[in-house]
PDB file of C-alpha atoms in Angstrom:
ATOM      1  CA  MET A   1    -155.868  15.830 211.578  1.00  0.00           C
ATOM      2  CA  ARG A   2    -158.755  18.327 211.235  1.00  0.00           C
ATOM      3  CA  ALA A   3    -160.249  16.177 208.948  1.00  0.00           C
ATOM      4  CA  LEU A   4    -159.973  12.981 210.833  1.00  0.00           C
ATOM      5  CA  HIS A   5    -161.846  15.032 214.015  1.00  0.00           C
ATOM      6  CA  ARG A   6    -164.487  16.092 211.345  1.00  0.00           C
ATOM      7  CA  THR A   7    -165.320  12.793 210.107  1.00  0.00           C
ATOM      8  CA  ARG A   8    -165.306  11.161 213.974  1.00  0.00           C
ATOM      9  CA  ASN A   9    -167.793  13.995 214.831  1.00  0.00           C
ATOM     10  CA  TYR A  10    -170.000  13.162 212.083  1.00  0.00           C
ATOM     11  CA  LEU A  11    -170.137   9.735 212.550  1.00  0.00           C
ATOM     12  CA  ARG A  12    -170.807  10.244 216.277  1.00  0.00           C
ATOM     13  CA  ALA A  13    -173.286  12.396 214.831  1.00  0.00           C
ATOM     14  CA  MET A  14    -174.772   9.886 212.614  1.00  0.00           C
ATOM     15  CA  GLY A  15    -175.311   7.326 215.163  1.00  0.00           C
ATOM     16  CA  ARG A  16    -177.187   9.387 217.473  1.00  0.00           C
ATOM     17  CA  ALA A  17    -180.109   9.361 215.096  1.00  0.00           C
ATOM     18  CA  ARG A  18    -183.134   7.934 216.441  1.00  0.00           C
ATOM     19  CA  ARG A  19    -185.826   8.651 213.915  1.00  0.00           C
ATOM     20  CA  HIS A  20    -186.508   9.201 210.272  1.00  0.00           C
ATOM     21  CA  ARG A  21    -183.055   7.921 209.760  1.00  0.00           C
ATOM     22  CA  ALA A  22    -184.018   7.063 205.821  1.00  0.00           C
ATOM     23  CA  GLU A  23    -186.160   9.773 204.446  1.00  0.00           C
ATOM     24  CA  LEU A  24    -182.929  11.072 202.592  1.00  0.00           C
ATOM     25  CA  VAL A  25    -181.538   8.373 201.562  1.00  0.00           C
ATOM     26  CA  GLY A  26    -184.610   7.104 199.908  1.00  0.00           C
ATOM     27  CA  HIS A  27    -185.178   9.910 198.421  1.00  0.00           C
ATOM     28  CA  LEU A  28    -181.911  10.131 196.945  1.00  0.00           C
ATOM     29  CA  ALA A  29    -182.155   6.306 196.238  1.00  0.00           C
ATOM     30  CA  ARG A  30    -184.148   7.170 193.340  1.00  0.00           C
ATOM     31  CA  ARG A  31    -181.419   8.766 191.059  1.00  0.00           C
ATOM     32  CA  PRO A  32    -178.330   7.186 191.552  1.00  0.00           C
ATOM     33  CA  LEU A  33    -176.433   9.666 189.696  1.00  0.00           C
ATOM     34  CA  VAL A  34    -177.598  12.265 191.808  1.00  0.00           C
ATOM     35  CA  ALA A  35    -176.693  10.569 195.185  1.00  0.00           C
ATOM     36  CA  GLY A  36    -173.538   9.902 193.934  1.00  0.00           C
ATOM     37  CA  ALA A  37    -172.649  13.425 193.524  1.00  0.00           C
ATOM     38  CA  THR A  38    -174.394  14.278 196.444  1.00  0.00           C
ATOM     39  CA  MET A  39    -172.106  12.244 198.561  1.00  0.00           C
ATOM     40  CA  GLY A  40    -169.148  13.368 196.682  1.00  0.00           C
ATOM     41  CA  MET A  41    -169.642  17.115 197.808  1.00  0.00           C
ATOM     42  CA  GLU A  42    -170.113  15.925 201.410  1.00  0.00           C
ATOM     43  CA  SER A  43    -167.167  14.077 201.436  1.00  0.00           C
ATOM     44  CA  ALA A  44    -165.265  16.877 199.547  1.00  0.00           C
ATOM     45  CA  LEU A  45    -165.955  19.990 202.325  1.00  0.00           C
ATOM     46  CA  LEU A  46    -166.241  16.954 205.627  1.00  0.00           C
ATOM     47  CA  LEU A  47    -162.805  16.357 204.602  1.00  0.00           C
ATOM     48  CA  SER A  48    -161.819  19.959 203.122  1.00  0.00           C
ATOM     49  CA  ASN A  49    -159.545  21.538 206.268  1.00  0.00           C
ATOM     50  CA  ARG A  50    -158.164  24.647 205.411  1.00  0.00           C
ATOM     51  CA  MET A  51    -161.054  26.488 207.392  1.00  0.00           C
ATOM     52  CA  ASP A  52    -161.251  26.130 211.142  1.00  0.00           C
ATOM     53  CA  PRO A  53    -164.117  23.756 211.520  1.00  0.00           C
ATOM     54  CA  LYS A  54    -165.619  25.775 214.361  1.00  0.00           C
ATOM     55  CA  LEU A  55    -166.389  29.076 212.113  1.00  0.00           C
ATOM     56  CA  LYS A  56    -167.625  26.033 208.933  1.00  0.00           C
ATOM     57  CA  GLU A  57    -170.447  24.533 212.028  1.00  0.00           C
ATOM     58  CA  LEU A  58    -171.120  28.166 212.584  1.00  0.00           C
ATOM     59  CA  ALA A  59    -171.827  29.105 208.882  1.00  0.00           C
ATOM     60  CA  GLU A  60    -173.515  26.054 207.819  1.00  0.00           C
ATOM     61  CA  LEU A  61    -176.035  26.554 211.080  1.00  0.00           C
ATOM     62  CA  LYS A  62    -176.679  30.374 210.015  1.00  0.00           C
ATOM     63  CA  THR A  63    -177.633  29.172 206.565  1.00  0.00           C
ATOM     64  CA  ALA A  64    -179.776  26.238 208.073  1.00  0.00           C
ATOM     65  CA  GLY A  65    -181.511  28.728 210.421  1.00  0.00           C
ATOM     66  CA  LEU A  66    -182.339  30.789 207.703  1.00  0.00           C
ATOM     67  CA  VAL A  67    -184.310  28.630 205.524  1.00  0.00           C
ATOM     68  CA  SER A  68    -185.734  26.914 208.121  1.00  0.00           C
ATOM     69  CA  CYS A  69    -184.374  23.075 207.617  1.00  0.00           C
ATOM     70  CA  GLU A  70    -184.933  21.303 211.052  1.00  0.00           C
ATOM     71  CA  PHE A  71    -183.413  18.540 209.714  1.00  0.00           C
ATOM     72  CA  CYS A  72    -180.190  20.239 208.847  1.00  0.00           C
ATOM     73  CA  LEU A  73    -180.512  22.114 212.452  1.00  0.00           C
ATOM     74  CA  ASP A  74    -180.817  19.020 213.592  1.00  0.00           C
ATOM     75  CA  ILE A  75    -177.068  17.226 212.423  1.00  0.00           C
ATOM     76  CA  GLY A  76    -175.955  20.660 212.718  1.00  0.00           C
ATOM     77  CA  SER A  77    -176.416  20.944 215.934  1.00  0.00           C
ATOM     78  CA  ALA A  78    -174.787  18.064 216.968  1.00  0.00           C
ATOM     79  CA  LEU A  79    -171.657  18.510 214.702  1.00  0.00           C
ATOM     80  CA  ALA A  80    -171.197  21.914 216.286  1.00  0.00           C
ATOM     81  CA  THR A  81    -170.928  20.414 219.613  1.00  0.00           C
ATOM     82  CA  GLY A  82    -168.278  18.551 218.868  1.00  0.00           C
ATOM     83  CA  ALA A  83    -166.298  21.023 216.732  1.00  0.00           C
ATOM     84  CA  GLY A  84    -166.577  23.525 219.986  1.00  0.00           C
ATOM     85  CA  ILE A  85    -169.813  25.734 219.630  1.00  0.00           C
ATOM     86  CA  THR A  86    -170.789  26.401 222.854  1.00  0.00           C
ATOM     87  CA  GLU A  87    -174.645  26.396 223.653  1.00  0.00           C
ATOM     88  CA  GLN A  88    -174.768  29.950 224.373  1.00  0.00           C
ATOM     89  CA  GLN A  89    -173.591  30.663 220.533  1.00  0.00           C
ATOM     90  CA  LEU A  90    -176.314  28.114 219.635  1.00  0.00           C
ATOM     91  CA  ARG A  91    -178.918  30.019 221.199  1.00  0.00           C
ATOM     92  CA  ASP A  92    -177.593  33.539 220.740  1.00  0.00           C
ATOM     93  CA  LEU A  93    -177.103  32.393 216.666  1.00  0.00           C
ATOM     94  CA  PRO A  94    -180.407  34.980 215.493  1.00  0.00           C
ATOM     95  CA  ARG A  95    -178.918  37.670 217.813  1.00  0.00           C
ATOM     96  CA  TYR A  96    -174.952  36.694 217.028  1.00  0.00           C
ATOM     97  CA  ARG A  97    -174.299  40.729 215.916  1.00  0.00           C
ATOM     98  CA  GLU A  98    -175.447  41.779 219.456  1.00  0.00           C
ATOM     99  CA  SER A  99    -174.157  38.817 221.579  1.00  0.00           C
ATOM    100  CA  GLY A 100    -170.688  38.773 223.219  1.00  0.00           C
ATOM    101  CA  ALA A 101    -170.501  34.737 222.588  1.00  0.00           C
ATOM    102  CA  TYR A 102    -168.427  35.075 219.473  1.00  0.00           C
ATOM    103  CA  THR A 103    -165.221  36.601 218.089  1.00  0.00           C
ATOM    104  CA  ASP A 104    -165.217  39.148 215.423  1.00  0.00           C
ATOM    105  CA  LEU A 105    -164.359  36.592 212.803  1.00  0.00           C
ATOM    106  CA  GLU A 106    -167.008  34.055 213.895  1.00  0.00           C
ATOM    107  CA  LYS A 107    -169.669  37.212 213.576  1.00  0.00           C
ATOM    108  CA  LEU A 108    -167.700  38.387 209.961  1.00  0.00           C
ATOM    109  CA  VAL A 109    -168.274  34.469 208.765  1.00  0.00           C
ATOM    110  CA  ILE A 110    -171.683  34.260 210.241  1.00  0.00           C
ATOM    111  CA  GLY A 111    -172.462  37.468 208.553  1.00  0.00           C
ATOM    112  CA  TYR A 112    -170.973  36.273 205.271  1.00  0.00           C
ATOM    113  CA  ALA A 113    -173.458  33.034 205.492  1.00  0.00           C
ATOM    114  CA  GLU A 114    -176.499  35.389 205.879  1.00  0.00           C
ATOM    115  CA  ALA A 115    -175.618  37.550 202.689  1.00  0.00           C
ATOM    116  CA  MET A 116    -174.799  34.363 201.068  1.00  0.00           C
ATOM    117  CA  THR A 117    -178.259  33.310 201.860  1.00  0.00           C
ATOM    118  CA  LEU A 118    -180.665  36.030 201.668  1.00  0.00           C
ATOM    119  CA  THR A 119    -182.250  35.920 198.016  1.00  0.00           C
ATOM    120  CA  PRO A 120    -180.611  37.516 195.479  1.00  0.00           C
ATOM    121  CA  ALA A 121    -177.239  37.358 197.052  1.00  0.00           C
ATOM    122  CA  VAL A 122    -174.929  40.251 195.452  1.00  0.00           C
ATOM    123  CA  GLY A 123    -174.620  43.505 196.964  1.00  0.00           C
ATOM    124  CA  GLU A 124    -172.348  45.875 198.254  1.00  0.00           C
ATOM    125  CA  ASP A 125    -172.587  43.949 201.735  1.00  0.00           C
ATOM    126  CA  LEU A 126    -171.785  40.681 200.084  1.00  0.00           C
ATOM    127  CA  ALA A 127    -168.557  42.248 198.430  1.00  0.00           C
ATOM    128  CA  GLU A 128    -167.942  44.629 201.562  1.00  0.00           C
ATOM    129  CA  LEU A 129    -167.832  41.180 204.140  1.00  0.00           C
ATOM    130  CA  ARG A 130    -165.941  39.497 201.435  1.00  0.00           C
ATOM    131  CA  GLY A 131    -163.081  41.892 201.801  1.00  0.00           C
ATOM    132  CA  ARG A 132    -163.542  41.894 205.163  1.00  0.00           C
ATOM    133  CA  LEU A 133    -162.705  38.057 205.357  1.00  0.00           C
ATOM    134  CA  ALA A 134    -159.565  38.639 203.465  1.00  0.00           C
ATOM    135  CA  GLU A 135    -158.112  40.622 206.691  1.00  0.00           C
ATOM    136  CA  HIS A 136    -158.141  36.748 208.177  1.00  0.00           C
ATOM    137  CA  LEU A 137    -158.365  34.477 205.864  1.00  0.00           C
ATOM    138  CA  SER A 138    -156.680  33.339 202.626  1.00  0.00           C
ATOM    139  CA  GLU A 139    -158.233  33.296 199.307  1.00  0.00           C
ATOM    140  CA  THR A 140    -158.181  29.315 199.725  1.00  0.00           C
ATOM    141  CA  GLN A 141    -160.441  28.856 202.954  1.00  0.00           C
ATOM    142  CA  ILE A 142    -162.910  31.651 201.731  1.00  0.00           C
ATOM    143  CA  VAL A 143    -163.522  29.292 198.531  1.00  0.00           C
ATOM    144  CA  GLU A 144    -163.857  26.688 201.114  1.00  0.00           C
ATOM    145  CA  LEU A 145    -165.912  28.850 203.083  1.00  0.00           C
ATOM    146  CA  ALA A 146    -168.454  30.123 199.851  1.00  0.00           C
ATOM    147  CA  MET A 147    -168.473  26.647 198.819  1.00  0.00           C
ATOM    148  CA  THR A 148    -169.595  25.277 202.203  1.00  0.00           C
ATOM    149  CA  VAL A 149    -172.303  28.269 202.503  1.00  0.00           C
ATOM    150  CA  ALA A 150    -173.014  27.525 199.198  1.00  0.00           C
ATOM    151  CA  TRP A 151    -173.755  24.116 199.505  1.00  0.00           C
ATOM    152  CA  GLU A 152    -175.929  24.164 203.013  1.00  0.00           C
ATOM    153  CA  ASN A 153    -178.286  26.564 200.897  1.00  0.00           C
ATOM    154  CA  GLN A 154    -178.821  23.543 198.326  1.00  0.00           C
ATOM    155  CA  ARG A 155    -179.245  20.774 200.977  1.00  0.00           C
ATOM    156  CA  ALA A 156    -181.294  22.646 203.057  1.00  0.00           C
ATOM    157  CA  ARG A 157    -183.375  23.386 200.326  1.00  0.00           C
ATOM    158  CA  LEU A 158    -183.467  20.203 199.384  1.00  0.00           C
ATOM    159  CA  ASN A 159    -183.950  18.679 202.603  1.00  0.00           C
ATOM    160  CA  GLN A 160    -186.996  21.210 203.003  1.00  0.00           C
ATOM    161  CA  SER A 161    -188.702  20.360 199.751  1.00  0.00           C
ATOM    162  CA  LEU A 162    -188.263  16.546 200.166  1.00  0.00           C
ATOM    163  CA  GLY A 163    -189.968  17.095 203.584  1.00  0.00           C
ATOM    164  CA  VAL A 164    -187.024  15.262 205.696  1.00  0.00           C
ATOM    165  CA  ARG A 165    -187.300  15.419 208.928  1.00  0.00           C
ATOM    166  CA  PRO A 166    -184.986  16.148 212.324  1.00  0.00           C
ATOM    167  CA  THR A 167    -184.076  12.463 213.340  1.00  0.00           C
ATOM    168  CA  GLY A 168    -182.645  13.485 216.425  1.00  0.00           C
ATOM    169  CA  MET A 169    -178.885  13.622 216.257  1.00  0.00           C
ATOM    170  CA  SER A 170    -179.232  16.761 218.705  1.00  0.00           C
ATOM    171  CA  ASP A 171    -181.695  15.269 221.384  1.00  0.00           C
ATOM    172  CA  GLY A 172    -180.394  16.435 224.655  1.00  0.00           C
ATOM    173  CA  LEU A 173    -178.518  18.669 223.250  1.00  0.00           C
ATOM    174  CA  ALA A 174    -178.394  22.565 222.862  1.00  0.00           C
ATOM    175  CA  CYS A 175    -180.141  23.142 219.647  1.00  0.00           C
ATOM    176  CA  ALA A 176    -179.952  25.984 217.049  1.00  0.00           C
ATOM    177  CA  VAL A 177    -183.664  27.285 215.932  1.00  0.00           C
ATOM    178  CA  PRO A 178    -184.910  28.333 212.643  1.00  0.00           C
ATOM    179  CA  GLU A 179    -184.909  32.140 211.957  1.00  0.00           C
ATOM    180  CA  ARG A 180    -187.106  33.761 209.562  1.00  0.00           C
ATOM    181  CA  MET A 181    -185.267  35.881 206.804  1.00  0.00           C
ATOM    182  CA  SER A 182    -186.016  39.463 206.401  1.00  0.00           C
TER     183      SER A 182
END
């Protein structure tokens, strides 16, 4: 059921796109094999449903914000709204540690996404966060979360490097903002 809800939410967000809709598709069309692999991974993560979709959206948004991918923040904010993330949570994402808008588990997931996005993504912080996540999530869920964050890093960096612009999917909605990596 989660996969169906996520798919509907994704299609609704895509339907809101009003400008620059073909930019990414145009780039990927130049390399059909890469486009096919991209669609395969996107589909696999969309249909993977061991994780709470809200947690996945928060992790993706934090990653997109740290990479400063405006296209990813545009679609991610639209998807997050559909997944039940509040306007307050979208606004407070850069300062999630101090915000009362998140549960402890949500803060832990956001922190894990942040640790994975920083370069290099190694060290005691990441290992400690993974251990703390294991107190709340199954190994399967942690793998899904790690794949989600890793893929968002790839997606955001690809979009940034190709100059893919926002399409307006979050127009009229609250939107997460780009952040600076420390």
